[in-house]
Short mmCIF file of C-alpha atoms in Angstrom, two decimals:
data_model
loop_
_atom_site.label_atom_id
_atom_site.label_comp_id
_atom_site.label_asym_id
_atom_site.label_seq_id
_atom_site.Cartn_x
_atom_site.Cartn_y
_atom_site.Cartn_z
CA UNK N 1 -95.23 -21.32 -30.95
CA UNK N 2 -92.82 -23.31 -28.67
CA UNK N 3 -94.62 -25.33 -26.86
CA UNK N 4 -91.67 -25.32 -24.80
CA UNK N 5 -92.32 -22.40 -22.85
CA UNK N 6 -96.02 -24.01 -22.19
CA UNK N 7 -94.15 -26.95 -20.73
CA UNK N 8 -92.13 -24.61 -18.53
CA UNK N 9 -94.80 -22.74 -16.92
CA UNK N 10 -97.21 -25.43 -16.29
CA UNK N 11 -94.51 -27.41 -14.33
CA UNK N 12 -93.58 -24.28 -12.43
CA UNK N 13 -97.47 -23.66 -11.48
CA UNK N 14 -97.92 -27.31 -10.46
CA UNK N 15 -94.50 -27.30 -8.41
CA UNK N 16 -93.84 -30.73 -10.26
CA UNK N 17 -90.84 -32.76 -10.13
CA UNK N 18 -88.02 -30.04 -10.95
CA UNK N 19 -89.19 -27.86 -8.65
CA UNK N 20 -88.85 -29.49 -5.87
CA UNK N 21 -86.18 -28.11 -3.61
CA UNK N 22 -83.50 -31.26 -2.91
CA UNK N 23 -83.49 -31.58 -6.57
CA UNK N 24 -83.26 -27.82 -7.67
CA UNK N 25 -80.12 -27.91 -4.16
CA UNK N 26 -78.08 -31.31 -6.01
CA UNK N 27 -78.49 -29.60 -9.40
CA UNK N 28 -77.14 -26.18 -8.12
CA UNK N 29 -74.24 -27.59 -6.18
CA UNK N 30 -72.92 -29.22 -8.82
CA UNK N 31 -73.20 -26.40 -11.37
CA UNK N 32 -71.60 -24.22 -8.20
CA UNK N 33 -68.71 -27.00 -8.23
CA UNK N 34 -67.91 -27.44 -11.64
CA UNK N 35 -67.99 -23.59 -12.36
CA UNK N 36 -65.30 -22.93 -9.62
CA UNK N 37 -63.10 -25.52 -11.05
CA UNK N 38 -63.47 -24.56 -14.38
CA UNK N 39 -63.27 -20.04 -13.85
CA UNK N 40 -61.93 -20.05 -9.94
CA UNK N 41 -64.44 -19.18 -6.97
CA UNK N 42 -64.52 -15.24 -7.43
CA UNK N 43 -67.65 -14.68 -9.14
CA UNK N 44 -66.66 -11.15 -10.36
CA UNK N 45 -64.04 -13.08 -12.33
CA UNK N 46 -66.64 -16.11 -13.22
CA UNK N 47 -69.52 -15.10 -14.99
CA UNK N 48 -70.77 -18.57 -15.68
CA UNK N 49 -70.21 -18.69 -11.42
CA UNK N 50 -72.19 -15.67 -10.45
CA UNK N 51 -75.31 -16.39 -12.32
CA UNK N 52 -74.87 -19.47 -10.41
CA UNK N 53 -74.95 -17.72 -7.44
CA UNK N 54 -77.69 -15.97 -8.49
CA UNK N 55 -79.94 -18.85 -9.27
CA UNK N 56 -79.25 -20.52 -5.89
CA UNK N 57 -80.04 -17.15 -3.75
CA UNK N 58 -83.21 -17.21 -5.65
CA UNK N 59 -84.14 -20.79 -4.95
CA UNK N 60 -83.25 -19.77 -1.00
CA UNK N 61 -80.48 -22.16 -0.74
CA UNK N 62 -78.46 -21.71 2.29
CA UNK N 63 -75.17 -19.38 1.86
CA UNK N 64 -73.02 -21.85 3.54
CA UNK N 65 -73.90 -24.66 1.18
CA UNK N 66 -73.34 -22.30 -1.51
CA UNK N 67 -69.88 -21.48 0.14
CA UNK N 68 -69.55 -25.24 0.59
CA UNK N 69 -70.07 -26.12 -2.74
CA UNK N 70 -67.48 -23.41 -4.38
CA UNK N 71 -64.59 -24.45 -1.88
CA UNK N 72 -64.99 -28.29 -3.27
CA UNK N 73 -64.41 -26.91 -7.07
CA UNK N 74 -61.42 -25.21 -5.70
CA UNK N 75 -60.38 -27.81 -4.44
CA UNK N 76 -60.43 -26.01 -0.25
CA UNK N 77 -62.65 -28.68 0.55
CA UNK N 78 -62.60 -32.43 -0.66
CA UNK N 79 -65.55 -33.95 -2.83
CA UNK N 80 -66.86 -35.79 -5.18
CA UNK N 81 -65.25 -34.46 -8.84
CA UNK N 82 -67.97 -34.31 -11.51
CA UNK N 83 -67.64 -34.40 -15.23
CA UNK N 84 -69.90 -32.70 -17.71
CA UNK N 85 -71.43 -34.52 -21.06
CA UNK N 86 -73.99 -33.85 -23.46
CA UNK N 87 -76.41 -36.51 -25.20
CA UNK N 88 -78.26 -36.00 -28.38
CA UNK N 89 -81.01 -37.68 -29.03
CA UNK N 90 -84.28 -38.63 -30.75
CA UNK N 91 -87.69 -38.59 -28.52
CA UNK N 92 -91.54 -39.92 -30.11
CA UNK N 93 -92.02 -38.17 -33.32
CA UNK N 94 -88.81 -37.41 -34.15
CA UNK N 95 -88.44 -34.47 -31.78
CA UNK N 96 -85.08 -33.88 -31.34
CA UNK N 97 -83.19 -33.24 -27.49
CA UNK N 98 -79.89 -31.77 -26.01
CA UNK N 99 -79.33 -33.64 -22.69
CA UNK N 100 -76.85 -32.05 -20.32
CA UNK N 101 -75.85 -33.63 -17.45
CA UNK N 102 -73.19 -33.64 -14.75
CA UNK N 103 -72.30 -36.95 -13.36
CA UNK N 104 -69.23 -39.08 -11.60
CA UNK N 105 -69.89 -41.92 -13.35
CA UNK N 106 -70.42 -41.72 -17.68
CA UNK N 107 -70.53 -44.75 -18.44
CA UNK N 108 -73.67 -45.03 -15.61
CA UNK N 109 -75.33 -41.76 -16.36
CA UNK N 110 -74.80 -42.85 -20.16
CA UNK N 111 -76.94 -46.08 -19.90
CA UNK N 112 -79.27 -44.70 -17.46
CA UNK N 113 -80.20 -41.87 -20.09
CA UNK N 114 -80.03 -44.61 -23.02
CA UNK N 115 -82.71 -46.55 -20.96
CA UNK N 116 -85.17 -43.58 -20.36
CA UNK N 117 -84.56 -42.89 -24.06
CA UNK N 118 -86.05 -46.25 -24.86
CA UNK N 119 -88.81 -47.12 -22.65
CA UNK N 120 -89.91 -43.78 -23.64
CA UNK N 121 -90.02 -44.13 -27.50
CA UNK N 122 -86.56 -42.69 -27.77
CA UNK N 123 -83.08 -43.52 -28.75
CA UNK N 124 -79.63 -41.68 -28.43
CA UNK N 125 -77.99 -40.48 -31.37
CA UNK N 126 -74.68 -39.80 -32.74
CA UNK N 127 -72.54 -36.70 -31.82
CA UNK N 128 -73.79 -33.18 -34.09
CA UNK N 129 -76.83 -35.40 -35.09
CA UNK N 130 -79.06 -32.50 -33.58
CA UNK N 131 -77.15 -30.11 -32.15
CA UNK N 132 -77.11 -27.86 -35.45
CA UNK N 133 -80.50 -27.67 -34.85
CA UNK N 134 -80.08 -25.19 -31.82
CA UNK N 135 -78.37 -22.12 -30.71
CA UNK N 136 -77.41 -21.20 -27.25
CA UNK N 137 -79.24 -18.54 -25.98
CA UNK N 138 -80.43 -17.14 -22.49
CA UNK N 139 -84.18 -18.04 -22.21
CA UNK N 140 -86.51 -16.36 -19.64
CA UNK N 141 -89.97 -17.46 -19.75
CA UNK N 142 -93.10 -15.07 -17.76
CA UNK N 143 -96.63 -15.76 -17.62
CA UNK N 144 -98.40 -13.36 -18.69
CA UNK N 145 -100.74 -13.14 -15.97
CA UNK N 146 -97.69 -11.87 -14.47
CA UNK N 147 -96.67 -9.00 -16.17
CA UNK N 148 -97.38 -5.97 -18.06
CA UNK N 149 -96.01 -6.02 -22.01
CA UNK N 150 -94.90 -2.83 -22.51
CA UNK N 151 -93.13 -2.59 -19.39
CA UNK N 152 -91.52 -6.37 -19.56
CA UNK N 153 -90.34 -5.31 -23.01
CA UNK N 154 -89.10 -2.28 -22.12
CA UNK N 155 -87.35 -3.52 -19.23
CA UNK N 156 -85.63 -6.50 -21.57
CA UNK N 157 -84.40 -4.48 -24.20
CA UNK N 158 -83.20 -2.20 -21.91
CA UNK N 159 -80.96 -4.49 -20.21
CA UNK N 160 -79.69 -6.33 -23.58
CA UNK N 161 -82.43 -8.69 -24.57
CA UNK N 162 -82.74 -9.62 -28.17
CA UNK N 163 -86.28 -10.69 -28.39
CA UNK N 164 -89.92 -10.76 -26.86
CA UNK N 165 -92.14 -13.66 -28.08
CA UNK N 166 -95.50 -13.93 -27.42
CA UNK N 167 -96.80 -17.97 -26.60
CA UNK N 168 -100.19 -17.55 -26.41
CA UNK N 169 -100.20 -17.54 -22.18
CA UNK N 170 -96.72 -17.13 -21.60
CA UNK N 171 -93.77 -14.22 -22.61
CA UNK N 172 -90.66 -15.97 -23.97
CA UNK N 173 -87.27 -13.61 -23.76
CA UNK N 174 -84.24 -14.62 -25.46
CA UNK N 175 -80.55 -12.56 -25.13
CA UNK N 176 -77.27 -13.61 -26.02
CA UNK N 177 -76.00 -15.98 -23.09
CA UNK N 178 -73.74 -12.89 -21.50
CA UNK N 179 -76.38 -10.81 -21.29
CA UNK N 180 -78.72 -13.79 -19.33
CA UNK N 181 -77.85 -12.51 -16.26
CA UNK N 182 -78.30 -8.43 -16.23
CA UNK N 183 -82.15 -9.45 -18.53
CA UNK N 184 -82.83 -11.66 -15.37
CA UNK N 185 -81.87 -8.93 -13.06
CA UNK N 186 -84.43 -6.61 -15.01
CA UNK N 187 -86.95 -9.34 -14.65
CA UNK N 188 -87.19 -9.59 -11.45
CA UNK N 189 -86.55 -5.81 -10.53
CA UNK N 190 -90.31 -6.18 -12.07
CA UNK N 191 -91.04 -8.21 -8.98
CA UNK N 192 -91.53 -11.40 -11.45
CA UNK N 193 -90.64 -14.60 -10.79
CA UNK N 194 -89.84 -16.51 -14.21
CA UNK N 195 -91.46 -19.72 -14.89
CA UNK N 196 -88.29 -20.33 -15.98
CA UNK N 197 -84.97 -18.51 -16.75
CA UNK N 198 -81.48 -19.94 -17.55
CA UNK N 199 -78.86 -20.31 -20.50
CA UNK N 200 -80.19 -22.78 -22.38
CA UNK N 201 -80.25 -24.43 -26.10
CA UNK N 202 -83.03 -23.15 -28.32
CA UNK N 203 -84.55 -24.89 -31.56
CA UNK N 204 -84.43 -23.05 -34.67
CA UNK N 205 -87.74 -24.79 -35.55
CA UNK N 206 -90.19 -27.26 -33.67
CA UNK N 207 -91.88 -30.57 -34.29
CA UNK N 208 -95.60 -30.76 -33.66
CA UNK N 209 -96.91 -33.92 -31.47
CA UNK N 210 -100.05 -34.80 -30.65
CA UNK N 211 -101.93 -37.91 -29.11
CA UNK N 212 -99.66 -40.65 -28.17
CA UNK N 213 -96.82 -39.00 -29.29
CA UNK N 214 -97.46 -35.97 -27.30
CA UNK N 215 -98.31 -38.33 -24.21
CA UNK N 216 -94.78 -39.88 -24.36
CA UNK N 217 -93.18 -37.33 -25.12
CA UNK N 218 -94.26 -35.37 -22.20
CA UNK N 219 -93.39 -38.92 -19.93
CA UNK N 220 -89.67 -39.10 -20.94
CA UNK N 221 -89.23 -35.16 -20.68
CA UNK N 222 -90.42 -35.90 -17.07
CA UNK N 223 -88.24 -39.33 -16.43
CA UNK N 224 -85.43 -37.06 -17.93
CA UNK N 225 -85.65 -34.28 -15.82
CA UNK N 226 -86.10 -36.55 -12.84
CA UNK N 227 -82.84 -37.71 -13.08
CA UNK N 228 -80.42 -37.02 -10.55
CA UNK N 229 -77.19 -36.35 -13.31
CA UNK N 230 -79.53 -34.66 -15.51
CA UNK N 231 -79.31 -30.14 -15.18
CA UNK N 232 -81.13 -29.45 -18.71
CA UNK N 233 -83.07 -31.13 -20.96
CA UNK N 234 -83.27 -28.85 -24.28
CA UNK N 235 -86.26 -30.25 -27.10
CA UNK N 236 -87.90 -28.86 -30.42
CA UNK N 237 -91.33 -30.38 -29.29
CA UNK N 238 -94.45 -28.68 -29.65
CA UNK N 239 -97.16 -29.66 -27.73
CA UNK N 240 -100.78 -28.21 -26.82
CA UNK N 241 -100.85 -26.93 -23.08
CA UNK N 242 -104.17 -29.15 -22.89
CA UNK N 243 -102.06 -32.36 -23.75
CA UNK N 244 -99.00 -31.31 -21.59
CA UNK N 245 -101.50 -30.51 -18.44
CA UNK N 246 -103.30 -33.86 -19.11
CA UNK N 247 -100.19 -35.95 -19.31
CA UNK N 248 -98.81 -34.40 -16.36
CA UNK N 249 -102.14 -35.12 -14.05
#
């Protein structure tokens, strides 16, 4: 029981902060950029690029900006260069989070997340303090409102999914991070769209919150994800979809 997933779909059915499309357009083309400088701008060359792609055809973005965004990593076009850096830290309770962000400024980003972190209940921690703790995966979440099980699961495995977990209302898929993309295909071929679905660090266990805890916990997840430098906030909470929705109102 993640939690997590809970926290994913309820965000994507109240079109909350992460969903809104200039912040889903700056987080795409800077993943765009950085992907093209790092594997060259020919997605069938650039895995980590087409899923990219991918992502920002299904959030409608405009093919020039996409275009746009490529030719700056590439350098055809000038613009601003960003870095990538990861934060570990410690939220209420002890939960533990993988911050990723992409940013032309560390030493801004770095205080701005340290902040968040602390009006929050939170603190930073020291490098491989919690990353152990996770394992990169590709994580698709579907409500299951949404979708049939036999048919999601067959369509999954099919495609190179390792495993269908059940979260009371919500479908949690997880593949090896090379297969993300061809599972999301297989997804969607369903005619779903996924609360959620990206490459992203996964807990090996969680940390149940309630109350307070649960109530700022759910506030800095928010402030995080906010953030303009922050693309993916990854955390071992577990918390009730009643105190998620009620922090959230």
């Amino acid at each position: 029981m993640s939690g997590h997933s809970k926290w994913h779909s309820i965000k994507h059915k109240k079109g909350a902060a992460d969903a809104r499309r200039g912040k889903i357009f700056t987080r795409l083309i800077k993943e765009l950029t950085v992907a093209a400088r790092g594997g060259g701008g020919d997605p069938d060359m650039n895995p980590r690029l087409r899923t990219i792609i991918a992502d920002a055809k299904a959030n409608n973005m405009p093919a020039d900006n996409i275009k746009r965004a490529i030719r700056r990593g590439t350098g055809e076009e000038p613009g601003v260069s960003y870095e990538e850096a990861q934060y570990e830290a410690y939220g209420p309770g002890g939960a533990a989070l993988i911050i990723e962000v992409l940013t032309d400024n560390k030493n801004r980003t770095a205080g701005e997340i340290r902040h968040l972190l602390e009006k929050h209940g939170g603190n930073l921690a020291a490098p491989n303090a919690v990353a152990w703790m996770f394992h990169k995966k590709g994580y698709i979440v579907v409500e299951k409102s949404k979708a049939d099980e036999e048919k999601l699961m067959s369509a999954v495995l099919d495609a190179g999914a390792d495993d269908l977990k059940d979260d009371d209302d919500n479908w949690e898929v997880f593949s090896a991070p090379e297969a993300f993309p061809a599972v999301n295909d297989a997804v969607k071929r369903l005619g779903i769209e996924p609360a959620t679905a990206k490459v992203s660090m996964i807990p090996q266990n969680y940390v149940k919150l309630e109350g307070k805890t649960a109530q700022q916990m759910v506030k800095l997840m928010e402030g995080l994800e906010d953030h303009d430098d922050v693309q993916n906030v990854s955390s071992n909470f577990d918390i009730s979809e009643k105190e998620i929705e009620a922090s959230l109102a």
